[in-house]
Amino acid sequence: MPQQAAHPTVSDGIAELSRVREEAVRGVPRATEAQHAKGKLTARERIDLLLDPGSFTEVEQLRRHRATGFGLEAKRPYTDGVITGWGTVHGRTVFVYAHDFRIFGGALG
């Protein structure tokens, strides 16, 4: 009798989502190193410094562009180059966005 492939479980899905979110936050390690070498912070690091600790809620973190041509269909990083969300500064709600240089040089998707 042929062996059937195991169906993914909810735990598998949660683990995959956690992995993808970590990939989105991590970005491109080489680009992060380049920013740090210039004495600059990444967009996420700047947002973390601006907002009250733990208050940032990101919107569309897993958004990806749908462009084709010039090889773009093979390069589909998460966040699409802009980090967007809200948080608090001294307890007051603010909305923030930052162009992430590590993703297509910070260009909008």
mmCIF file with all atom_site columns, C-alpha atoms in Angstrom:
data_model
loop_
_atom_site.group_PDB
_atom_site.id
_atom_site.type_symbol
_atom_site.label_atom_id
_atom_site.label_alt_id
_atom_site.label_comp_id
_atom_site.label_asym_id
_atom_site.label_entity_id
_atom_site.label_seq_id
_atom_site.pdbx_PDB_ins_code
_atom_site.Cartn_x
_atom_site.Cartn_y
_atom_site.Cartn_z
_atom_site.occupancy
_atom_site.B_iso_or_equiv
_atom_site.pdbx_formal_charge
_atom_site.auth_seq_id
_atom_site.auth_comp_id
_atom_site.auth_asym_id
_atom_site.auth_atom_id
_atom_site.pdbx_PDB_model_num
ATOM 1   C CA . MET A 1 1   ? 0.000  0.000  0.000   1.00 0.00 ? 1   MET A CA 1
ATOM 2   C CA . PRO A 1 2   ? 1.544  3.405  -0.967  1.00 0.00 ? 2   PRO A CA 1
ATOM 3   C CA . GLN A 1 3   ? 2.423  5.716  1.886   1.00 0.00 ? 3   GLN A CA 1
ATOM 4   C CA . GLN A 1 4   ? 0.419  8.954  1.945   1.00 0.00 ? 4   GLN A CA 1
ATOM 5   C CA . ALA A 1 5   ? 2.075  12.313 2.527   1.00 0.00 ? 5   ALA A CA 1
ATOM 6   C CA . ALA A 1 6   ? 1.386  13.776 5.942   1.00 0.00 ? 6   ALA A CA 1
ATOM 7   C CA . HIS A 1 7   ? -1.022 16.709 5.933   1.00 0.00 ? 7   HIS A CA 1
ATOM 8   C CA . PRO A 1 8   ? 0.305  19.922 7.413   1.00 0.00 ? 8   PRO A CA 1
ATOM 9   C CA . THR A 1 9   ? -0.945 20.622 10.912  1.00 0.00 ? 9   THR A CA 1
ATOM 10  C CA . VAL A 1 10  ? -1.895 23.916 12.513  1.00 0.00 ? 10  VAL A CA 1
ATOM 11  C CA . SER A 1 11  ? 1.409  23.750 14.386  1.00 0.00 ? 11  SER A CA 1
ATOM 12  C CA . ASP A 1 12  ? 3.236  23.392 11.058  1.00 0.00 ? 12  ASP A CA 1
ATOM 13  C CA . GLY A 1 13  ? 1.427  26.467 9.729   1.00 0.00 ? 13  GLY A CA 1
ATOM 14  C CA . ILE A 1 14  ? 2.240  28.511 12.837  1.00 0.00 ? 14  ILE A CA 1
ATOM 15  C CA . ALA A 1 15  ? 5.891  27.476 12.625  1.00 0.00 ? 15  ALA A CA 1
ATOM 16  C CA . GLU A 1 16  ? 6.031  28.461 8.946   1.00 0.00 ? 16  GLU A CA 1
ATOM 17  C CA . LEU A 1 17  ? 4.397  31.837 9.656   1.00 0.00 ? 17  LEU A CA 1
ATOM 18  C CA . SER A 1 18  ? 6.910  32.488 12.441  1.00 0.00 ? 18  SER A CA 1
ATOM 19  C CA . ARG A 1 19  ? 9.771  31.630 10.074  1.00 0.00 ? 19  ARG A CA 1
ATOM 20  C CA . VAL A 1 20  ? 8.445  33.949 7.359   1.00 0.00 ? 20  VAL A CA 1
ATOM 21  C CA . ARG A 1 21  ? 7.916  36.817 9.827   1.00 0.00 ? 21  ARG A CA 1
ATOM 22  C CA . GLU A 1 22  ? 11.467 36.391 11.116  1.00 0.00 ? 22  GLU A CA 1
ATOM 23  C CA . GLU A 1 23  ? 12.727 36.500 7.524   1.00 0.00 ? 23  GLU A CA 1
ATOM 24  C CA . ALA A 1 24  ? 10.778 39.728 6.932   1.00 0.00 ? 24  ALA A CA 1
ATOM 25  C CA . VAL A 1 25  ? 12.224 41.363 10.061  1.00 0.00 ? 25  VAL A CA 1
ATOM 26  C CA . ARG A 1 26  ? 15.760 40.137 9.416   1.00 0.00 ? 26  ARG A CA 1
ATOM 27  C CA . GLY A 1 27  ? 15.792 41.492 5.884   1.00 0.00 ? 27  GLY A CA 1
ATOM 28  C CA . VAL A 1 28  ? 18.977 41.110 3.898   1.00 0.00 ? 28  VAL A CA 1
ATOM 29  C CA . PRO A 1 29  ? 21.865 40.502 6.343   1.00 0.00 ? 29  PRO A CA 1
ATOM 30  C CA . ARG A 1 30  ? 24.505 41.829 3.940   1.00 0.00 ? 30  ARG A CA 1
ATOM 31  C CA . ALA A 1 31  ? 22.547 45.086 3.503   1.00 0.00 ? 31  ALA A CA 1
ATOM 32  C CA . THR A 1 32  ? 22.162 45.388 7.291   1.00 0.00 ? 32  THR A CA 1
ATOM 33  C CA . GLU A 1 33  ? 25.916 45.029 7.699   1.00 0.00 ? 33  GLU A CA 1
ATOM 34  C CA . ALA A 1 34  ? 26.471 47.702 5.033   1.00 0.00 ? 34  ALA A CA 1
ATOM 35  C CA . GLN A 1 35  ? 24.173 50.131 6.876   1.00 0.00 ? 35  GLN A CA 1
ATOM 36  C CA . HIS A 1 36  ? 25.945 49.477 10.172  1.00 0.00 ? 36  HIS A CA 1
ATOM 37  C CA . ALA A 1 37  ? 29.367 49.887 8.516   1.00 0.00 ? 37  ALA A CA 1
ATOM 38  C CA . LYS A 1 38  ? 28.294 53.399 7.455   1.00 0.00 ? 38  LYS A CA 1
ATOM 39  C CA . GLY A 1 39  ? 27.273 54.162 11.045  1.00 0.00 ? 39  GLY A CA 1
ATOM 40  C CA . LYS A 1 40  ? 23.580 54.076 10.104  1.00 0.00 ? 40  LYS A CA 1
ATOM 41  C CA . LEU A 1 41  ? 20.675 52.211 11.641  1.00 0.00 ? 41  LEU A CA 1
ATOM 42  C CA . THR A 1 42  ? 18.168 50.131 9.706   1.00 0.00 ? 42  THR A CA 1
ATOM 43  C CA . ALA A 1 43  ? 14.623 51.407 9.308   1.00 0.00 ? 43  ALA A CA 1
ATOM 44  C CA . ARG A 1 44  ? 13.405 48.930 11.934  1.00 0.00 ? 44  ARG A CA 1
ATOM 45  C CA . GLU A 1 45  ? 16.090 50.014 14.381  1.00 0.00 ? 45  GLU A CA 1
ATOM 46  C CA . ARG A 1 46  ? 15.080 53.671 13.894  1.00 0.00 ? 46  ARG A CA 1
ATOM 47  C CA . ILE A 1 47  ? 11.412 52.829 14.476  1.00 0.00 ? 47  ILE A CA 1
ATOM 48  C CA . ASP A 1 48  ? 12.345 50.917 17.637  1.00 0.00 ? 48  ASP A CA 1
ATOM 49  C CA . LEU A 1 49  ? 14.236 53.959 18.950  1.00 0.00 ? 49  LEU A CA 1
ATOM 50  C CA . LEU A 1 50  ? 11.377 56.345 18.160  1.00 0.00 ? 50  LEU A CA 1
ATOM 51  C CA . LEU A 1 51  ? 8.485  54.382 19.643  1.00 0.00 ? 51  LEU A CA 1
ATOM 52  C CA . ASP A 1 52  ? 7.755  53.261 23.174  1.00 0.00 ? 52  ASP A CA 1
ATOM 53  C CA . PRO A 1 53  ? 9.139  49.743 23.728  1.00 0.00 ? 53  PRO A CA 1
ATOM 54  C CA . GLY A 1 54  ? 6.837  46.983 22.496  1.00 0.00 ? 54  GLY A CA 1
ATOM 55  C CA . SER A 1 55  ? 4.216  49.365 21.108  1.00 0.00 ? 55  SER A CA 1
ATOM 56  C CA . PHE A 1 56  ? 4.816  48.937 17.364  1.00 0.00 ? 56  PHE A CA 1
ATOM 57  C CA . THR A 1 57  ? 2.124  47.165 15.350  1.00 0.00 ? 57  THR A CA 1
ATOM 58  C CA . GLU A 1 58  ? 3.174  46.593 11.766  1.00 0.00 ? 58  GLU A CA 1
ATOM 59  C CA . VAL A 1 59  ? 0.742  46.619 8.862   1.00 0.00 ? 59  VAL A CA 1
ATOM 60  C CA . GLU A 1 60  ? 1.249  44.465 5.771   1.00 0.00 ? 60  GLU A CA 1
ATOM 61  C CA . GLN A 1 61  ? 4.510  42.965 7.023   1.00 0.00 ? 61  GLN A CA 1
ATOM 62  C CA . LEU A 1 62  ? 4.229  40.092 4.579   1.00 0.00 ? 62  LEU A CA 1
ATOM 63  C CA . ARG A 1 63  ? 3.281  42.229 1.560   1.00 0.00 ? 63  ARG A CA 1
ATOM 64  C CA . ARG A 1 64  ? 5.248  41.418 -1.619  1.00 0.00 ? 64  ARG A CA 1
ATOM 65  C CA . HIS A 1 65  ? 5.389  43.174 -4.969  1.00 0.00 ? 65  HIS A CA 1
ATOM 66  C CA . ARG A 1 66  ? 3.847  41.646 -8.086  1.00 0.00 ? 66  ARG A CA 1
ATOM 67  C CA . ALA A 1 67  ? 6.110  43.298 -10.643 1.00 0.00 ? 67  ALA A CA 1
ATOM 68  C CA . THR A 1 68  ? 7.468  41.371 -13.595 1.00 0.00 ? 68  THR A CA 1
ATOM 69  C CA . GLY A 1 69  ? 10.316 42.093 -15.951 1.00 0.00 ? 69  GLY A CA 1
ATOM 70  C CA . PHE A 1 70  ? 13.970 42.842 -15.321 1.00 0.00 ? 70  PHE A CA 1
ATOM 71  C CA . GLY A 1 71  ? 14.125 39.669 -13.195 1.00 0.00 ? 71  GLY A CA 1
ATOM 72  C CA . LEU A 1 72  ? 11.910 41.157 -10.471 1.00 0.00 ? 72  LEU A CA 1
ATOM 73  C CA . GLU A 1 73  ? 9.621  38.114 -10.422 1.00 0.00 ? 73  GLU A CA 1
ATOM 74  C CA . ALA A 1 74  ? 12.529 36.168 -8.864  1.00 0.00 ? 74  ALA A CA 1
ATOM 75  C CA . LYS A 1 75  ? 13.132 38.826 -6.182  1.00 0.00 ? 75  LYS A CA 1
ATOM 76  C CA . ARG A 1 76  ? 10.103 39.150 -3.948  1.00 0.00 ? 76  ARG A CA 1
ATOM 77  C CA . PRO A 1 77  ? 11.212 40.225 -0.470  1.00 0.00 ? 77  PRO A CA 1
ATOM 78  C CA . TYR A 1 78  ? 8.715  40.797 2.308   1.00 0.00 ? 78  TYR A CA 1
ATOM 79  C CA . THR A 1 79  ? 7.574  44.315 3.396   1.00 0.00 ? 79  THR A CA 1
ATOM 80  C CA . ASP A 1 80  ? 8.027  45.547 -0.170  1.00 0.00 ? 80  ASP A CA 1
ATOM 81  C CA . GLY A 1 81  ? 10.599 48.142 0.920   1.00 0.00 ? 81  GLY A CA 1
ATOM 82  C CA . VAL A 1 82  ? 8.413  50.154 3.287   1.00 0.00 ? 82  VAL A CA 1
ATOM 83  C CA . ILE A 1 83  ? 7.758  49.410 6.947   1.00 0.00 ? 83  ILE A CA 1
ATOM 84  C CA . THR A 1 84  ? 4.383  50.809 8.015   1.00 0.00 ? 84  THR A CA 1
ATOM 85  C CA . GLY A 1 85  ? 2.420  50.717 11.245  1.00 0.00 ? 85  GLY A CA 1
ATOM 86  C CA . TRP A 1 86  ? 1.558  52.454 14.465  1.00 0.00 ? 86  TRP A CA 1
ATOM 87  C CA . GLY A 1 87  ? 2.766  52.634 18.026  1.00 0.00 ? 87  GLY A CA 1
ATOM 88  C CA . THR A 1 88  ? 3.098  55.120 20.829  1.00 0.00 ? 88  THR A CA 1
ATOM 89  C CA . VAL A 1 89  ? 5.501  57.901 21.739  1.00 0.00 ? 89  VAL A CA 1
ATOM 90  C CA . HIS A 1 90  ? 5.232  58.822 25.423  1.00 0.00 ? 90  HIS A CA 1
ATOM 91  C CA . GLY A 1 91  ? 1.912  56.976 25.450  1.00 0.00 ? 91  GLY A CA 1
ATOM 92  C CA . ARG A 1 92  ? 0.372  58.874 22.511  1.00 0.00 ? 92  ARG A CA 1
ATOM 93  C CA . THR A 1 93  ? -0.587 56.960 19.376  1.00 0.00 ? 93  THR A CA 1
ATOM 94  C CA . VAL A 1 94  ? 1.421  57.796 16.268  1.00 0.00 ? 94  VAL A CA 1
ATOM 95  C CA . PHE A 1 95  ? 1.554  56.325 12.781  1.00 0.00 ? 95  PHE A CA 1
ATOM 96  C CA . VAL A 1 96  ? 4.931  55.686 11.196  1.00 0.00 ? 96  VAL A CA 1
ATOM 97  C CA . TYR A 1 97  ? 6.515  54.478 8.000   1.00 0.00 ? 97  TYR A CA 1
ATOM 98  C CA . ALA A 1 98  ? 10.102 54.105 6.928   1.00 0.00 ? 98  ALA A CA 1
ATOM 99  C CA . HIS A 1 99  ? 11.702 53.188 3.628   1.00 0.00 ? 99  HIS A CA 1
ATOM 100 C CA . ASP A 1 100 ? 13.846 50.123 4.258   1.00 0.00 ? 100 ASP A CA 1
ATOM 101 C CA . PHE A 1 101 ? 17.106 50.660 2.378   1.00 0.00 ? 101 PHE A CA 1
ATOM 102 C CA . ARG A 1 102 ? 17.829 46.936 2.651   1.00 0.00 ? 102 ARG A CA 1
ATOM 103 C CA . ILE A 1 103 ? 14.938 46.157 0.271   1.00 0.00 ? 103 ILE A CA 1
ATOM 104 C CA . PHE A 1 104 ? 15.518 47.514 -3.262  1.00 0.00 ? 104 PHE A CA 1
ATOM 105 C CA . GLY A 1 105 ? 17.356 50.511 -1.820  1.00 0.00 ? 105 GLY A CA 1
ATOM 106 C CA . GLY A 1 106 ? 14.164 51.665 -0.079  1.00 0.00 ? 106 GLY A CA 1
ATOM 107 C CA . ALA A 1 107 ? 12.250 52.092 -3.340  1.00 0.00 ? 107 ALA A CA 1
ATOM 108 C CA . LEU A 1 108 ? 8.488  51.658 -3.251  1.00 0.00 ? 108 LEU A CA 1
ATOM 109 C CA . GLY A 1 109 ? 7.170  48.450 -4.759  1.00 0.00 ? 109 GLY A CA 1
#
